[in-house]
Short mmCIF file of C-alpha atoms and ligand atoms in Angstrom, two decimals:
data_model
loop_
_atom_site.label_atom_id
_atom_site.label_comp_id
_atom_site.label_asym_id
_atom_site.label_seq_id
_atom_site.Cartn_x
_atom_site.Cartn_y
_atom_site.Cartn_z
CA MET A 1 -70.87 217.40 -174.71
CA THR A 2 -73.77 219.47 -173.45
CA ALA A 3 -75.10 220.95 -176.65
CA GLN A 4 -75.68 220.11 -180.27
CA TRP A 5 -75.17 223.47 -181.95
CA PRO A 6 -77.38 224.28 -184.96
CA SER A 7 -75.59 224.72 -188.25
CA TRP A 8 -76.93 228.29 -188.77
CA LEU A 9 -75.09 229.46 -185.65
CA PRO A 10 -71.66 230.84 -186.50
CA LEU A 11 -70.19 229.70 -183.19
CA ARG A 12 -66.39 229.45 -183.18
CA SER A 13 -65.48 225.91 -184.09
CA ASP A 14 -63.00 225.67 -181.21
CA LEU A 15 -65.83 226.40 -178.75
CA GLN A 16 -68.32 223.85 -180.06
CA ALA A 17 -66.98 220.89 -178.12
CA LEU A 18 -66.65 222.78 -174.82
CA SER A 19 -68.93 222.47 -171.80
CA PRO A 20 -69.65 225.54 -169.68
CA TYR A 21 -68.27 225.71 -166.14
CA GLY A 22 -71.02 224.02 -164.22
CA ALA A 23 -70.77 223.11 -160.57
CA PRO A 24 -74.34 221.91 -159.97
CA GLN A 25 -76.49 224.50 -158.17
CA VAL A 26 -79.15 222.17 -156.80
CA PRO A 27 -81.18 222.34 -153.59
CA SER A 28 -79.49 220.52 -150.70
CA GLN A 29 -79.40 220.48 -146.94
CA ALA A 30 -75.67 221.07 -146.92
CA ALA A 31 -74.02 222.81 -149.88
CA MET A 32 -70.40 221.68 -149.65
CA ASN A 33 -69.32 221.84 -153.27
CA THR A 34 -67.93 225.26 -154.24
CA ASN A 35 -65.50 226.07 -151.42
CA GLU A 36 -67.55 228.95 -150.12
CA ASN A 37 -67.26 230.08 -146.53
CA PRO A 38 -70.35 228.71 -144.69
CA PHE A 39 -70.64 231.69 -142.32
CA PRO A 40 -72.88 234.55 -143.55
CA PRO A 41 -72.07 238.21 -142.85
CA SER A 42 -73.02 239.35 -139.35
CA PRO A 43 -76.11 241.59 -138.92
CA LYS A 44 -73.69 244.47 -138.20
CA LEU A 45 -71.86 243.97 -141.47
CA GLN A 46 -75.13 243.52 -143.37
CA ALA A 47 -76.31 246.86 -141.99
CA ALA A 48 -73.02 248.59 -142.87
CA ILE A 49 -73.20 247.28 -146.44
CA ALA A 50 -76.86 248.31 -146.74
CA ALA A 51 -76.00 251.83 -145.56
CA LYS A 52 -73.16 252.05 -148.08
CA LEU A 53 -75.36 250.81 -150.91
CA ALA A 54 -78.01 253.39 -149.98
CA GLU A 55 -75.35 256.09 -150.20
CA VAL A 56 -74.03 254.80 -153.52
CA SER A 57 -77.53 254.52 -155.01
CA ALA A 58 -77.88 258.30 -154.86
CA THR A 59 -75.31 258.59 -157.67
CA LEU A 60 -76.14 255.55 -159.81
CA ASN A 61 -76.87 257.84 -162.76
CA ARG A 62 -73.10 258.28 -162.97
CA TYR A 63 -70.47 255.71 -164.00
CA PRO A 64 -68.39 254.30 -161.17
CA ASP A 65 -64.75 255.10 -160.52
CA ARG A 66 -63.25 253.38 -163.56
CA ASP A 67 -60.02 252.63 -161.74
CA ALA A 68 -61.58 251.59 -158.41
CA VAL A 69 -58.86 253.57 -156.65
CA LEU A 70 -60.36 253.44 -153.15
CA LEU A 71 -60.93 249.69 -153.31
CA ARG A 72 -57.49 248.95 -154.71
CA GLY A 73 -55.92 251.04 -151.95
CA ALA A 74 -57.92 249.12 -149.34
CA LEU A 75 -56.87 245.80 -150.89
CA ALA A 76 -53.21 246.92 -150.90
CA ASN A 77 -53.48 247.75 -147.19
CA PHE A 78 -55.05 244.37 -146.50
CA VAL A 79 -52.27 242.48 -148.30
CA ASN A 80 -49.61 244.59 -146.56
CA GLU A 81 -51.17 243.87 -143.19
CA LEU A 82 -51.12 240.10 -143.79
CA SER A 83 -47.74 239.84 -145.49
CA GLY A 84 -45.70 242.77 -144.17
CA THR A 85 -45.30 244.11 -147.70
CA ASN A 86 -45.49 247.68 -148.91
CA PHE A 87 -47.79 247.70 -151.95
CA SER A 88 -49.79 250.69 -153.12
CA GLN A 89 -52.91 250.73 -155.26
CA ASN A 90 -50.63 250.88 -158.35
CA GLN A 91 -49.65 247.28 -157.70
CA VAL A 92 -53.18 245.99 -157.17
CA TRP A 93 -55.94 245.39 -159.71
CA ALA A 94 -59.53 244.47 -158.84
CA ALA A 95 -62.31 242.88 -160.89
CA ASN A 96 -65.52 240.85 -160.72
CA GLY A 97 -64.03 237.76 -159.12
CA SER A 98 -60.58 236.37 -159.71
CA ASN A 99 -62.00 234.63 -162.76
CA GLU A 100 -62.32 237.98 -164.49
CA ILE A 101 -58.74 238.74 -163.46
CA LEU A 102 -57.64 235.44 -165.02
CA GLN A 103 -59.46 236.29 -168.23
CA SER A 104 -57.81 239.73 -168.36
CA VAL A 105 -54.39 238.12 -167.83
CA PHE A 106 -55.03 235.85 -170.81
CA LEU A 107 -56.28 238.75 -172.93
CA ALA A 108 -53.32 240.96 -172.09
CA PHE A 109 -50.51 238.41 -172.27
CA SER A 110 -51.58 235.78 -174.79
CA GLY A 111 -49.75 235.32 -178.07
CA GLY A 112 -47.88 232.29 -176.82
CA LYS A 113 -48.56 229.07 -174.96
CA ALA A 114 -49.90 228.64 -171.45
CA LEU A 115 -48.62 225.91 -169.13
CA GLY A 116 -50.34 224.50 -166.07
CA PHE A 117 -50.10 221.40 -163.91
CA THR A 118 -53.35 219.50 -163.60
CA PRO A 119 -55.32 218.46 -161.70
CA SER A 120 -55.63 222.08 -160.72
CA TYR A 121 -58.20 224.83 -161.11
CA SER A 122 -60.28 223.86 -164.14
CA MET A 123 -60.88 227.45 -165.22
CA HIS A 124 -57.23 228.03 -166.16
CA PRO A 125 -57.38 225.72 -169.22
CA LEU A 126 -60.99 226.68 -169.94
CA ILE A 127 -60.26 230.42 -170.08
CA ALA A 128 -57.19 229.59 -172.20
CA LYS A 129 -59.46 227.86 -174.73
CA VAL A 130 -62.01 230.69 -174.75
CA THR A 131 -59.24 233.23 -175.38
CA SER A 132 -57.68 230.99 -178.07
CA VAL A 133 -54.48 230.30 -176.16
CA GLU A 134 -52.78 226.94 -176.59
CA TRP A 135 -52.80 225.13 -173.23
CA ILE A 136 -50.09 222.67 -172.26
CA ASP A 137 -50.84 220.29 -169.43
CA GLY A 138 -47.62 219.77 -167.48
CA ALA A 139 -49.48 217.41 -165.12
CA ARG A 140 -48.79 216.54 -161.50
CA ASN A 141 -47.38 213.24 -160.21
CA ASN A 142 -49.60 210.13 -160.15
CA ASP A 143 -50.18 210.73 -156.43
CA LEU A 144 -51.30 214.28 -157.44
CA THR A 145 -48.34 216.05 -155.80
CA PHE A 146 -46.56 218.88 -157.64
CA ASN A 147 -43.33 217.94 -159.39
CA ILE A 148 -41.03 220.98 -159.36
CA ASP A 149 -38.18 219.32 -161.25
CA ARG A 150 -40.42 218.33 -164.12
CA ALA A 151 -42.11 221.75 -164.10
CA LEU A 152 -38.72 223.47 -164.48
CA ILE A 153 -37.88 221.25 -167.45
CA GLN A 154 -41.27 221.89 -169.05
CA VAL A 155 -40.85 225.66 -168.75
CA LYS A 156 -37.48 225.42 -170.56
CA GLU A 157 -38.94 223.10 -173.18
CA PHE A 158 -42.23 224.87 -174.00
CA LYS A 159 -41.23 228.48 -173.23
CA PRO A 160 -44.78 229.42 -172.21
CA ARG A 161 -45.93 233.05 -172.07
CA LEU A 162 -48.02 232.19 -169.04
CA THR A 163 -47.33 229.52 -166.43
CA PHE A 164 -50.03 228.82 -163.83
CA ILE A 165 -49.74 227.31 -160.38
CA THR A 166 -52.42 227.18 -157.71
CA THR A 167 -51.31 227.12 -154.09
CA PRO A 168 -52.92 225.78 -152.01
CA ASN A 169 -54.03 223.79 -155.01
CA ASN A 170 -57.66 223.20 -155.93
CA PRO A 171 -58.81 220.35 -155.86
CA THR A 172 -55.96 218.65 -153.97
CA GLY A 173 -55.49 221.19 -151.16
CA ASP A 174 -51.69 220.93 -150.95
CA ALA A 175 -49.46 224.01 -150.98
CA ILE A 176 -46.26 224.49 -152.99
CA ALA A 177 -43.09 225.45 -151.06
CA ILE A 178 -42.05 229.07 -151.52
CA LYS A 179 -38.53 228.03 -152.61
CA ASP A 180 -40.06 225.99 -155.45
CA ILE A 181 -42.21 228.96 -156.47
CA LEU A 182 -39.11 231.14 -156.54
CA ALA A 183 -37.22 228.60 -158.66
CA LEU A 184 -40.14 228.32 -161.06
CA SER A 185 -40.42 232.08 -161.28
CA LYS A 186 -36.71 232.35 -162.23
CA ALA A 187 -37.20 229.73 -164.94
CA VAL A 188 -40.28 231.51 -166.25
CA ALA A 189 -38.38 234.81 -166.33
CA SER A 190 -35.57 233.23 -168.32
CA VAL A 191 -38.01 232.31 -171.11
CA GLY A 192 -39.69 235.73 -171.08
CA GLY A 193 -42.95 234.62 -169.50
CA LEU A 194 -45.09 235.38 -166.47
CA LEU A 195 -45.74 233.10 -163.51
CA ILE A 196 -49.35 233.38 -162.35
CA VAL A 197 -49.77 232.18 -158.77
CA ASP A 198 -53.45 231.57 -157.99
CA GLU A 199 -53.74 232.04 -154.22
CA ALA A 200 -57.52 231.72 -153.88
CA TYR A 201 -57.03 229.85 -150.58
CA ALA A 202 -53.95 231.69 -149.24
CA GLU A 203 -55.62 232.79 -146.00
CA PHE A 204 -56.10 229.16 -144.95
CA SER A 205 -52.43 228.31 -145.40
CA GLN A 206 -49.56 228.78 -142.95
CA LYS A 207 -47.16 229.25 -145.88
CA VAL A 208 -45.66 232.64 -146.76
CA SER A 209 -47.60 234.28 -149.60
CA SER A 210 -45.90 234.68 -152.97
CA VAL A 211 -46.67 238.41 -152.78
CA SER A 212 -43.40 238.59 -150.81
CA LEU A 213 -41.51 237.61 -153.99
CA ILE A 214 -43.00 240.24 -156.31
CA GLU A 215 -40.64 243.11 -155.60
CA GLU A 216 -37.59 241.09 -156.69
CA ASN A 217 -39.45 239.11 -159.36
CA PRO A 218 -41.68 241.41 -161.42
CA HIS A 219 -42.79 238.58 -163.72
CA LEU A 220 -44.53 236.89 -160.78
CA VAL A 221 -48.21 237.76 -160.44
CA VAL A 222 -50.44 236.75 -157.54
CA ILE A 223 -54.20 236.38 -157.92
CA ARG A 224 -56.44 236.44 -154.84
CA THR A 225 -60.15 236.51 -154.14
CA MET A 226 -62.65 237.67 -151.54
CA SER A 227 -64.84 234.64 -152.38
CA LYS A 228 -63.32 231.98 -150.13
CA ALA A 229 -61.77 232.74 -146.73
CA PHE A 230 -63.15 236.26 -146.93
CA ALA A 231 -66.74 234.97 -147.07
CA PHE A 232 -67.82 237.38 -149.81
CA ALA A 233 -68.44 235.13 -152.84
CA GLY A 234 -71.80 236.70 -153.69
CA ALA A 235 -70.26 240.14 -154.21
CA ARG A 236 -67.79 238.91 -156.88
CA VAL A 237 -64.49 240.56 -156.01
CA GLY A 238 -61.09 239.22 -157.00
CA TYR A 239 -57.76 241.00 -157.20
CA LEU A 240 -54.27 240.76 -158.56
CA VAL A 241 -51.04 241.85 -156.89
CA GLY A 242 -48.12 242.46 -159.17
CA ASP A 243 -45.66 244.91 -160.66
CA SER A 244 -47.29 248.25 -161.56
CA LYS A 245 -46.61 247.54 -165.26
CA ILE A 246 -48.71 244.36 -165.02
CA VAL A 247 -51.47 246.43 -163.46
CA ASP A 248 -51.16 249.05 -166.24
CA ALA A 249 -51.62 246.24 -168.77
CA MET A 250 -54.85 245.19 -167.05
CA SER A 251 -56.40 248.58 -167.80
CA LEU A 252 -55.82 247.99 -171.53
CA VAL A 253 -58.03 244.91 -171.64
CA ARG A 254 -60.68 245.57 -168.98
CA LEU A 255 -64.07 246.76 -170.15
CA PRO A 256 -64.78 250.39 -169.28
CA TYR A 257 -66.33 250.71 -165.78
CA HIS A 258 -66.11 246.94 -165.29
CA LEU A 259 -66.56 247.07 -161.52
CA SER A 260 -69.91 248.52 -160.47
CA ALA A 261 -70.15 251.28 -157.86
CA LEU A 262 -72.26 248.90 -155.74
CA THR A 263 -69.55 246.22 -155.80
CA GLN A 264 -66.79 248.71 -155.05
CA GLY A 265 -68.75 250.21 -152.16
CA ALA A 266 -69.66 246.84 -150.62
CA ALA A 267 -66.10 245.53 -150.94
CA VAL A 268 -64.58 248.56 -149.21
CA VAL A 269 -66.99 248.06 -146.30
CA ALA A 270 -66.18 244.34 -146.15
CA LEU A 271 -62.46 245.15 -145.98
CA ASP A 272 -63.19 247.39 -142.98
CA PHE A 273 -64.71 244.30 -141.37
CA ARG A 274 -61.79 242.06 -142.36
CA LYS A 275 -61.09 240.94 -138.81
CA GLU A 276 -64.62 239.69 -138.41
CA LEU A 277 -64.77 238.12 -141.87
CA LEU A 278 -61.50 236.26 -141.47
CA SER A 279 -62.27 235.12 -137.92
CA SER A 280 -63.89 231.96 -139.28
CA VAL A 281 -60.60 230.74 -140.76
CA THR A 282 -59.40 229.18 -137.48
CA THR A 283 -62.76 227.49 -136.95
CA LEU A 284 -62.74 226.11 -140.48
CA ILE A 285 -59.21 224.76 -140.08
CA SER A 286 -60.12 222.88 -136.89
CA GLU A 287 -63.33 221.61 -138.51
CA ARG A 288 -61.19 220.43 -141.44
CA GLU A 289 -59.02 218.42 -139.07
CA ARG A 290 -62.14 216.91 -137.49
CA VAL A 291 -63.52 215.91 -140.93
CA VAL A 292 -60.15 214.38 -141.90
CA LYS A 293 -60.15 212.31 -138.68
CA ALA A 294 -63.65 211.11 -139.43
CA LEU A 295 -62.64 210.13 -142.97
CA THR A 296 -59.71 208.16 -141.60
CA GLY A 297 -62.05 206.53 -139.09
CA LEU A 298 -64.19 205.36 -142.00
CA GLY A 299 -61.17 203.76 -143.61
CA LEU A 300 -60.90 206.46 -146.29
CA SER A 301 -57.84 208.50 -147.15
CA SER A 302 -57.37 212.15 -147.98
CA ILE A 303 -54.67 214.45 -149.25
CA PRO A 304 -53.32 216.75 -146.49
CA SER A 305 -55.07 220.06 -147.11
CA SER A 306 -54.00 223.68 -146.50
CA ALA A 307 -57.37 224.96 -147.73
CA ASN A 308 -61.06 224.83 -146.76
CA PHE A 309 -61.76 221.58 -148.58
CA VAL A 310 -60.53 218.00 -148.59
CA LEU A 311 -60.02 215.63 -151.51
CA PHE A 312 -60.70 212.11 -150.34
CA SER A 313 -60.55 208.61 -151.83
CA GLY A 314 -60.58 204.95 -150.89
CA PHE A 315 -64.33 204.33 -151.24
CA ALA A 316 -65.69 201.25 -152.99
CA GLN A 317 -68.19 203.04 -155.24
CA SER A 318 -67.30 205.08 -158.29
CA ALA A 319 -67.02 208.83 -157.60
CA PRO A 320 -70.29 209.65 -159.48
CA GLN A 321 -72.10 206.90 -157.55
CA LEU A 322 -70.97 208.13 -154.16
CA TRP A 323 -71.62 211.75 -155.19
CA GLN A 324 -75.23 210.84 -156.06
CA ALA A 325 -75.73 208.76 -152.93
CA MET A 326 -74.59 211.75 -150.84
CA LEU A 327 -76.91 214.09 -152.73
CA ASP A 328 -79.79 211.67 -152.13
CA ARG A 329 -79.10 212.28 -148.43
CA GLY A 330 -79.10 216.07 -148.95
CA ILE A 331 -75.32 216.57 -149.03
CA LEU A 332 -73.95 218.30 -152.10
CA ILE A 333 -70.22 217.69 -152.55
CA ARG A 334 -68.03 217.89 -155.65
CA ASP A 335 -67.10 215.37 -158.27
CA VAL A 336 -64.04 217.06 -159.75
CA GLY A 337 -63.73 214.50 -162.54
CA LEU A 338 -60.86 212.57 -160.93
CA SER A 339 -61.52 208.87 -160.91
CA GLY A 340 -61.79 207.57 -157.34
CA TYR A 341 -61.77 210.99 -155.66
CA LEU A 342 -64.39 213.40 -154.34
CA ARG A 343 -63.94 216.85 -152.83
CA VAL A 344 -65.82 218.18 -149.84
CA THR A 345 -65.85 221.83 -148.79
CA ILE A 346 -65.61 222.28 -145.03
CA GLY A 347 -68.92 223.64 -143.78
CA ASN A 348 -70.12 224.71 -140.36
CA GLU A 349 -70.21 222.16 -137.55
CA ALA A 350 -73.77 220.99 -138.32
CA GLU A 351 -73.04 220.58 -142.03
CA ASN A 352 -69.85 218.65 -141.35
CA ASN A 353 -71.78 216.35 -139.02
CA LEU A 354 -74.38 215.72 -141.72
CA PHE A 355 -71.60 214.95 -144.18
CA ILE A 356 -69.87 212.51 -141.83
CA GLU A 357 -73.13 210.76 -140.86
CA ALA A 358 -74.29 210.34 -144.46
CA LEU A 359 -70.89 209.11 -145.58
CA ALA A 360 -70.67 206.66 -142.67
CA GLN A 361 -74.04 205.18 -143.63
CA ILE A 362 -73.11 204.70 -147.28
CA VAL A 363 -69.61 203.39 -146.70
CA SER A 364 -70.67 200.83 -144.10
CA GLN A 365 -73.58 199.67 -146.29
CA LYS A 366 -71.24 199.02 -149.17
CA THR A 367 -68.73 197.02 -147.20
CA GLY A 368 -71.55 194.91 -145.74
CA GLU A 369 -70.92 196.01 -142.17
CA GLN A 370 -73.72 196.97 -139.83
CA LEU A 371 -75.71 200.07 -140.71
C1 PLP B 401 -62.72 229.62 -156.40
C2 PLP B 401 -61.47 229.83 -157.15
C3 PLP B 401 -61.28 230.97 -157.94
C4 PLP B 401 -62.41 231.87 -158.33
O1 PLP B 401 -62.76 232.80 -157.46
P1 PLP B 401 -63.68 234.02 -157.80
O2 PLP B 401 -62.91 235.15 -157.22
O3 PLP B 401 -64.94 233.73 -157.07
O4 PLP B 401 -63.88 234.19 -159.27
C5 PLP B 401 -60.05 231.17 -158.53
N1 PLP B 401 -59.06 230.28 -158.40
C6 PLP B 401 -59.22 229.16 -157.67
C7 PLP B 401 -58.10 228.20 -157.57
C8 PLP B 401 -60.44 228.89 -157.05
O5 PLP B 401 -60.60 227.75 -156.38
#
């Protein structure tokens, strides 16, 4: 509970007990808590964006392209390049972050239940609540792995309108096999629902993207973002890839001119620089492996990750205690609310070193070994 609402305020009763999404934004030496890419845009890209924004500013008296046609075309090309698909702008929708896409999906396709498998992305159930959709938690196994057999049974049992999976999953980092996604998508189709595959971390994974399944499975929808691997979180651009009818439905629920001309312009430039922006992915993957080794060296364990973060456990303190002790040393990581686990976003080399050093100090203190 974060707020005691006054009685004069006619706030929806189903919202009164909710807490807002709130990853702490506090000063730190190393911000490793929201899965951002630690590498800022190059001076060349900064200049290209600035030039584009200068050009766009000349027409800011006018509304932007309501359908963001240029940007959606550029996103379609980008997906096709990565996945060997053949999408056009009619199969891509763009909005202010994939969170806005998620909200639009709920607005367009609610009227039934939504099913997800937690622990997973906390905004799926939260947006369900805000849009008054009943959320069913299918849950993962005790060891936090995804249970496809149980998921298939739950789809048959609950007949959800919307079924959500996240792959690679946040906060665990594991990816779901494409054959399991296909099986789940068939089950979802048989109950008249949609399967929403949240691929916020797809670029970090070696697995085939679910976009390759869309042509044969129109009830499968993939949601992606420029915020993570693409190193563009501050611009707020997310997108959906799906059947053109899904995309048509998005335009029913979006607000008019939802994506500003400045955002559209900057995103198109960033997509031109995609090679540069995605070049950090390899570095981040090898840094991830280095961090995992260090965790193991400290006697901690972690879930094998296909993303730019690691969920680790095995420490003697409680998660909030260790989180605070790390913050006291200037390292901001994430307490995802799972008892005994903390999540660290892979940073640049210096940040990862700070993380490892601080953690080593705390862990060895606690076990009474030498400092
Ligand atoms: C970070 C994240 C998002 C949100 O991304 P935005 O595009 O920045 O809104 C969506 N889904 C998952 C699983 C995430 O981790």
